[in-house]
């Protein structure tokens, strides 16, 4: 229960309702207490005014003393106090049902109307004292009062009712909140059941989005997008495993075949040297493949740090042209370096990426054509490209050229071939630079470009 979201939310709802009900209860309680106090104070003020009028209009004090029931009926209950005294301290009227000790209060002048500020509280009793004019102009002191037991009793019952109402309201909010939340979270259980049915063999399944609440549509859509990425990655991984096995199997078969032939019969030292030289080529091919795979793994996990600094593009292009000049001359090609300006990048990674592109361009260019290193500036990006004139690449291959081990013609494996990893390394290098790669091919030739974001 402590780990249930529904019960936690229900508890939060119940606590919120308890807080709201408590605030409302305090407000209502104070409002009632204020109204009761105002009622008692107004009654006390009116009672003093009545006694002043009654004493002023009476014929004699003896006549008032002879009718005590008149005052008791006027007071109306056993919690009222009424004292009328002469100046010499003699009592005219003394109604004090509980015989409580009353303090001596300074009376207000007889010509001033009493106000609430004149009322004082003593021993759970509100008291008001004032001067009055009796028969024949005699000056009298009047004290009226009322015990607060009835008010406190009313407020106590009201407090009890508030406690009960707040407690029941909190329990009801907790129960209803838990019930409604469990019903509202049913789509999550449905999604969980659908997710349980997804395994590596059914990554093409997607979460239903038609009947889910609007608040869950965006997470479900994000989950479906993640499943699509997982499906694509899983397919790429499966294809990568198959391609890797195929790429490794070929040199291993060559090594096994050549060694078996060499061991089947005696050969001359020159023939053994030829076998060893052939084996070394296959070992170098396997070594290049292992190094390239290691570089790709480190690049994808961010383990290859970047050393960024301004690079002179013309110098980089000239060095690459000088390096590939002999190979280009063998293929009757010309190299044209049109790079210029500077670029902030990792020099070694930039050289490796351009070297891979230039090697592909030289390998596939038509004899007698020119391979060019180009620079184009666009808003936000600097594009460095390698252009060659050769066979047009079918559009269906363009989006796959940067995948690992992908070849348009798998049979064309030449010495020094990267094993289908060269363009994949180029894309990893650009990802490290937060850049882009793109390729276009038409009748005018094929152009591979590296896009570096401008600062």
XYZ file of C-alpha atoms in Angstrom:
455
model
C 0.000 0.000 0.000
C 2.873 2.392 0.798
C 4.212 1.919 -2.725
C 0.875 2.443 -4.476
C 0.531 5.695 -6.393
C -3.264 5.508 -6.081
C -3.170 5.304 -2.293
C -0.526 8.006 -2.037
C -2.615 10.329 -4.174
C -5.739 9.397 -2.222
C -3.921 10.247 1.000
C -2.792 13.553 -0.493
C -6.381 14.318 -1.520
C -7.630 13.421 1.963
C -5.026 15.638 3.637
C -5.890 18.473 1.271
C -9.598 18.094 2.049
C -8.800 17.991 5.772
C -6.803 21.191 5.457
C -9.525 22.946 3.450
C -12.278 21.778 5.803
C -10.203 22.862 8.797
C -9.713 26.344 7.377
C -13.424 26.606 6.619
C -14.274 25.265 10.080
C -12.005 27.787 11.814
C -13.558 30.590 9.780
C -17.115 29.468 10.598
C -16.257 28.936 14.276
C -14.767 32.377 14.617
C -17.690 33.896 12.744
C -20.151 32.202 15.100
C -18.157 33.228 18.182
C -18.053 36.795 16.914
C -21.794 36.816 16.234
C -22.598 35.413 19.682
C -20.335 37.956 21.349
C -21.942 40.757 19.367
C -25.399 39.516 20.298
C -24.551 39.359 24.012
C -22.842 42.750 23.943
C -25.773 44.388 22.168
C -28.155 42.835 24.674
C -26.011 44.120 27.553
C -25.897 47.646 26.090
C -29.666 47.618 25.600
C -30.226 46.344 29.108
C -28.272 49.246 30.627
C -30.261 51.723 28.545
C -33.536 50.067 29.630
C -32.587 50.243 33.279
C -31.628 53.899 32.930
C -35.010 54.665 31.356
C -36.898 52.595 33.903
C -35.162 54.240 36.857
C -35.684 57.711 35.398
C -39.399 57.163 34.788
C -40.191 55.430 38.085
C -42.136 57.227 40.836
C -40.008 55.838 43.664
C -37.296 53.315 44.333
C -39.495 51.539 46.854
C -42.003 50.749 44.146
C -39.236 49.187 42.032
C -37.949 47.181 44.976
C -41.434 45.797 45.592
C -41.552 44.166 42.127
C -38.365 42.047 41.729
C -40.083 39.641 39.293
C -40.312 42.516 36.821
C -36.530 42.602 36.503
C -36.138 38.868 36.501
C -38.585 38.553 33.635
C -36.794 41.347 31.836
C -33.480 39.560 32.234
C -35.078 36.349 30.960
C -32.604 33.716 32.338
C -30.559 32.687 35.345
C -27.242 33.834 33.838
C -27.935 37.571 34.047
C -26.699 39.977 36.696
C -28.313 43.269 37.699
C -27.163 45.553 40.531
C -28.555 49.025 41.298
C -26.881 50.927 44.154
C -27.212 54.343 45.730
C -24.324 56.715 46.090
C -23.893 55.726 49.725
C -23.534 52.053 48.753
C -27.017 50.954 49.643
C -28.514 48.341 47.326
C -31.730 49.059 45.501
C -31.850 45.981 43.290
C -29.535 42.971 43.553
C -30.055 40.074 41.141
C -27.089 37.672 41.229
C -28.390 34.092 40.853
C -24.972 32.456 41.270
C -23.875 34.763 44.090
C -20.538 35.342 42.408
C -18.140 37.990 43.576
C -18.272 40.975 41.245
C -15.521 43.554 40.842
C -15.960 47.278 41.211
C -16.064 48.834 37.739
C -15.744 52.503 36.911
C -19.239 53.489 35.692
C -19.772 55.524 32.564
C -21.407 58.920 32.870
C -25.179 58.981 32.818
C -25.275 61.410 29.911
C -23.094 59.146 27.678
C -24.458 56.227 25.696
C -22.710 52.916 26.458
C -20.450 51.334 23.812
C -18.938 47.874 23.329
C -15.564 49.145 24.443
C -17.071 49.810 27.879
C -17.881 46.126 28.398
C -15.392 44.180 30.513
C -14.992 40.467 31.134
C -14.411 39.067 34.617
C -14.548 35.465 35.742
C -16.364 34.256 32.563
C -18.881 37.069 32.910
C -19.332 40.194 30.781
C -20.100 43.298 32.856
C -21.138 46.863 32.081
C -21.482 49.639 34.677
C -23.024 53.084 34.251
C -24.569 55.975 36.165
C -28.311 56.558 36.051
C -30.758 59.150 37.357
C -33.423 57.819 39.678
C -36.655 59.332 41.031
C -36.348 62.878 42.362
C -33.016 63.245 40.574
C -31.178 60.771 42.760
C -27.917 59.482 41.274
C -27.653 55.715 41.076
C -25.044 53.246 39.786
C -26.193 50.360 37.618
C -24.215 47.208 36.768
C -25.580 44.713 34.278
C -23.858 41.481 33.328
C -24.233 38.041 31.804
C -22.397 34.816 32.408
C -20.746 33.240 29.340
C -21.574 29.610 30.153
C -24.353 29.412 27.570
C -22.125 30.886 24.860
C -19.260 28.535 25.728
C -21.635 25.581 25.695
C -22.889 26.518 22.224
C -19.340 26.974 20.933
C -18.213 23.668 22.471
C -20.999 21.779 20.715
C -20.162 23.581 17.490
C -16.486 22.631 17.834
C -17.428 18.999 18.356
C -19.627 19.049 15.271
C -16.758 20.592 13.280
C -14.327 17.890 14.438
C -16.767 15.165 13.448
C -17.490 16.796 10.076
C -13.784 17.276 9.274
C -12.954 13.695 10.278
C -15.798 12.182 8.273
C -15.034 14.429 5.310
C -11.379 13.375 5.367
C -12.245 9.668 5.497
C -14.815 10.082 2.740
C -12.327 11.984 0.553
C -9.717 9.263 1.140
C -12.113 6.457 0.233
C -13.619 8.170 -2.811
C -10.203 9.414 -3.949
C -8.738 5.919 -3.766
C -11.703 4.442 -5.659
C -11.661 7.078 -8.393
C -7.885 6.934 -8.759
C -7.923 3.169 -9.133
C -10.556 3.477 -11.846
C -8.614 6.300 -13.475
C -5.371 4.292 -13.472
C -6.884 1.325 -15.292
C -5.435 2.523 -18.650
C -1.976 2.163 -17.078
C -2.710 -1.479 -16.249
C -3.882 -1.996 -19.816
C -0.660 -0.458 -21.132
C 1.388 -2.588 -18.738
C -0.280 -5.749 -20.047
C 0.398 -4.637 -23.612
C 4.048 -3.972 -22.741
C 4.425 -7.450 -21.237
C 3.676 -8.901 -24.658
C 6.615 -7.100 -26.285
C 9.821 -9.113 -26.665
C 12.732 -9.145 -29.117
C 10.563 -11.087 -31.567
C 7.689 -8.587 -31.430
C 9.377 -5.181 -31.376
C 7.068 -4.147 -34.202
C 4.144 -3.957 -31.748
C 3.072 -0.522 -30.518
C 1.083 0.733 -27.556
C -2.569 1.647 -28.317
C -3.198 5.399 -28.230
C -6.846 5.601 -29.274
C -8.541 4.854 -25.954
C -5.992 6.254 -23.502
C -6.623 9.508 -21.577
C -5.266 12.667 -23.134
C -2.705 13.012 -20.310
C -1.196 9.647 -21.255
C -1.175 10.122 -25.034
C 2.096 12.012 -25.095
C 3.979 9.458 -22.900
C 2.513 6.593 -24.945
C 3.544 8.265 -28.184
C 7.033 8.787 -26.773
C 7.098 5.116 -25.754
C 6.068 4.079 -29.261
C 8.808 6.267 -30.692
C 11.286 4.595 -28.338
C 10.050 1.166 -29.474
C 10.555 2.240 -33.085
C 14.116 3.275 -32.271
C 14.703 0.011 -30.422
C 13.324 -1.957 -33.343
C 15.572 -0.101 -35.747
C 18.601 -0.514 -33.456
C 17.845 -4.203 -32.945
C 17.569 -4.733 -36.680
C 20.811 -2.853 -37.222
C 22.486 -4.889 -34.497
C 21.256 -8.137 -36.026
C 22.410 -7.024 -39.452
C 25.716 -5.866 -37.976
C 26.265 -9.267 -36.354
C 25.527 -11.032 -39.634
C 27.764 -8.646 -41.611
C 30.559 -8.942 -39.058
C 30.412 -12.739 -39.217
C 30.485 -12.563 -43.003
C 33.401 -10.131 -43.068
C 35.430 -12.199 -40.624
C 34.572 -15.492 -42.279
C 36.104 -14.493 -45.621
C 39.676 -13.817 -44.388
C 39.491 -16.781 -42.036
C 38.509 -19.070 -44.906
C 41.355 -17.625 -46.969
C 43.807 -18.259 -44.149
C 42.564 -21.786 -43.562
C 42.590 -22.590 -47.263
C 46.085 -21.271 -47.940
C 47.532 -22.936 -44.860
C 45.860 -26.246 -45.681
C 47.238 -26.190 -49.204
C 50.696 -25.309 -47.904
C 50.632 -28.246 -45.479
C 49.272 -30.837 -47.889
C 52.561 -31.155 -49.752
C 56.137 -30.028 -49.524
C 56.854 -26.655 -51.079
C 59.876 -24.559 -51.769
C 60.886 -21.705 -49.440
C 59.719 -19.180 -52.027
C 56.263 -20.765 -52.130
C 56.059 -20.733 -48.311
C 57.036 -17.080 -48.374
C 54.199 -16.388 -50.808
C 51.746 -18.141 -48.470
C 52.990 -16.147 -45.494
C 52.760 -12.892 -47.459
C 49.161 -13.729 -48.421
C 48.389 -14.561 -44.781
C 49.844 -11.254 -43.633
C 47.465 -9.398 -45.981
C 44.508 -11.219 -44.425
C 45.822 -10.519 -40.911
C 46.190 -6.839 -41.779
C 42.635 -6.839 -43.057
C 41.403 -8.360 -39.779
C 43.516 -5.904 -37.785
C 42.095 -2.897 -39.662
C 38.600 -4.209 -39.070
C 39.250 -4.633 -35.343
C 40.729 -1.127 -35.053
C 37.834 0.405 -36.943
C 35.288 -1.392 -34.772
C 37.125 -0.284 -31.644
C 37.086 3.321 -32.855
C 33.358 3.154 -33.610
C 32.604 1.684 -30.178
C 34.606 4.374 -28.381
C 33.081 7.143 -30.489
C 29.512 5.981 -29.840
C 30.138 5.854 -26.078
C 31.846 9.247 -25.995
C 35.202 7.754 -24.996
C 37.068 9.553 -27.796
C 37.765 13.091 -26.521
C 37.813 15.989 -28.968
C 40.753 18.361 -29.236
C 39.208 21.351 -30.933
C 41.275 24.176 -32.338
C 41.310 26.252 -35.560
C 42.382 24.198 -38.576
C 43.700 25.585 -41.856
C 41.576 23.751 -44.426
C 43.851 24.483 -47.367
C 46.811 22.888 -45.587
C 44.728 19.849 -44.618
C 43.509 19.408 -48.194
C 47.002 19.776 -49.629
C 48.414 17.149 -47.263
C 45.682 14.697 -48.274
C 46.222 15.387 -51.970
C 49.964 14.767 -51.561
C 49.234 11.505 -49.706
C 46.833 10.192 -52.379
C 48.776 11.595 -55.325
C 50.500 8.320 -56.188
C 47.253 6.309 -56.034
C 45.456 8.938 -58.118
C 48.247 8.894 -60.706
C 47.960 5.104 -61.012
C 44.252 5.528 -61.760
C 44.890 8.445 -64.127
C 43.084 10.946 -61.865
C 43.725 14.563 -60.934
C 43.278 15.913 -57.414
C 42.016 19.489 -57.055
C 42.191 21.118 -53.608
C 39.673 23.995 -53.412
C 39.472 24.133 -49.620
C 40.121 27.507 -47.998
C 39.706 29.349 -44.721
C 39.773 27.942 -41.190
C 37.482 25.646 -39.214
C 37.344 24.724 -35.519
C 37.625 20.930 -35.363
C 39.743 18.006 -34.181
C 42.566 17.924 -36.744
C 43.246 14.172 -36.600
C 39.567 13.218 -36.823
C 38.991 15.685 -39.668
C 41.948 14.220 -41.550
C 40.631 10.697 -40.996
C 37.134 11.560 -42.205
C 38.381 13.366 -45.332
C 40.903 10.585 -45.952
C 38.114 7.972 -45.969
C 36.016 10.079 -48.346
C 38.965 10.782 -50.617
C 39.939 7.086 -50.695
C 36.404 6.167 -51.794
C 36.375 8.934 -54.392
C 39.706 7.845 -55.888
C 38.614 4.199 -55.881
C 35.351 4.830 -57.775
C 36.218 7.795 -59.995
C 36.393 7.357 -63.770
C 39.926 7.396 -65.241
C 40.910 10.798 -66.566
C 38.459 12.679 -64.288
C 39.156 15.092 -61.436
C 38.491 14.529 -57.722
C 37.797 17.829 -55.960
C 37.891 18.946 -52.350
C 35.231 21.665 -51.946
C 33.928 24.076 -49.326
C 30.449 25.583 -49.260
C 29.052 27.914 -46.597
C 25.383 27.922 -45.642
C 23.575 29.738 -42.832
C 24.648 27.989 -39.642
C 26.874 25.371 -41.338
C 30.206 25.015 -43.109
C 30.150 22.112 -45.594
C 33.356 20.346 -46.683
C 32.863 17.975 -49.592
C 34.652 15.460 -51.797
C 33.341 15.271 -55.372
C 34.218 12.671 -57.978
C 32.898 11.756 -61.402
C 31.880 8.144 -61.634
C 28.930 5.749 -61.742
C 25.723 7.241 -60.356
C 24.658 5.721 -57.035
C 21.111 4.406 -57.033
C 18.904 6.483 -54.653
C 17.944 3.322 -52.727
C 21.547 3.025 -51.536
C 22.135 6.640 -50.489
C 20.539 6.350 -47.023
C 22.465 3.138 -46.259
C 25.952 4.152 -47.346
C 26.937 5.227 -43.816
C 25.801 1.934 -42.229
C 28.430 -0.476 -40.989
C 29.636 -3.076 -43.492
C 27.304 -1.737 -46.174
C 28.613 -2.012 -49.727
C 26.804 -1.326 -52.975
C 28.844 -4.116 -54.585
C 30.081 -6.519 -51.885
C 32.313 -8.290 -54.401
C 34.500 -5.200 -54.868
C 36.923 -5.670 -51.975
C 40.308 -4.234 -52.819
C 43.554 -4.108 -50.853
C 43.334 -1.401 -48.256
C 39.537 -1.661 -48.207
C 38.005 -0.589 -44.872
C 35.629 -3.532 -44.856
C 32.551 -1.382 -45.244
C 33.374 0.667 -42.125
C 34.950 3.757 -43.683
C 31.766 5.788 -44.134
C 30.432 4.585 -40.759
C 33.583 6.033 -39.177
C 32.990 9.300 -41.046
C 29.476 9.545 -39.579
C 30.756 8.778 -36.049
C 33.381 11.511 -36.388
C 30.711 14.016 -37.398
C 28.503 12.939 -34.492
C 31.413 13.669 -32.164
C 31.541 17.170 -33.686
C 27.733 17.536 -33.430
C 27.766 17.817 -37.218
C 26.039 16.187 -40.171
C 26.872 14.039 -43.191
C 25.081 13.905 -46.505
C 25.585 12.469 -49.957
C 24.148 13.229 -53.391
C 24.713 11.487 -56.700
C 23.603 12.356 -60.239
C 24.966 12.513 -63.753
C 27.461 15.199 -62.742
C 29.062 12.929 -60.131
C 28.890 11.969 -56.476
C 29.375 14.439 -53.630
C 29.987 13.466 -49.986
C 29.801 16.415 -47.546
C 30.645 17.006 -43.896
C 28.625 19.716 -42.163
C 30.191 21.585 -39.206
C 27.956 23.884 -37.189
C 29.159 27.463 -37.026
C 29.817 28.946 -33.588
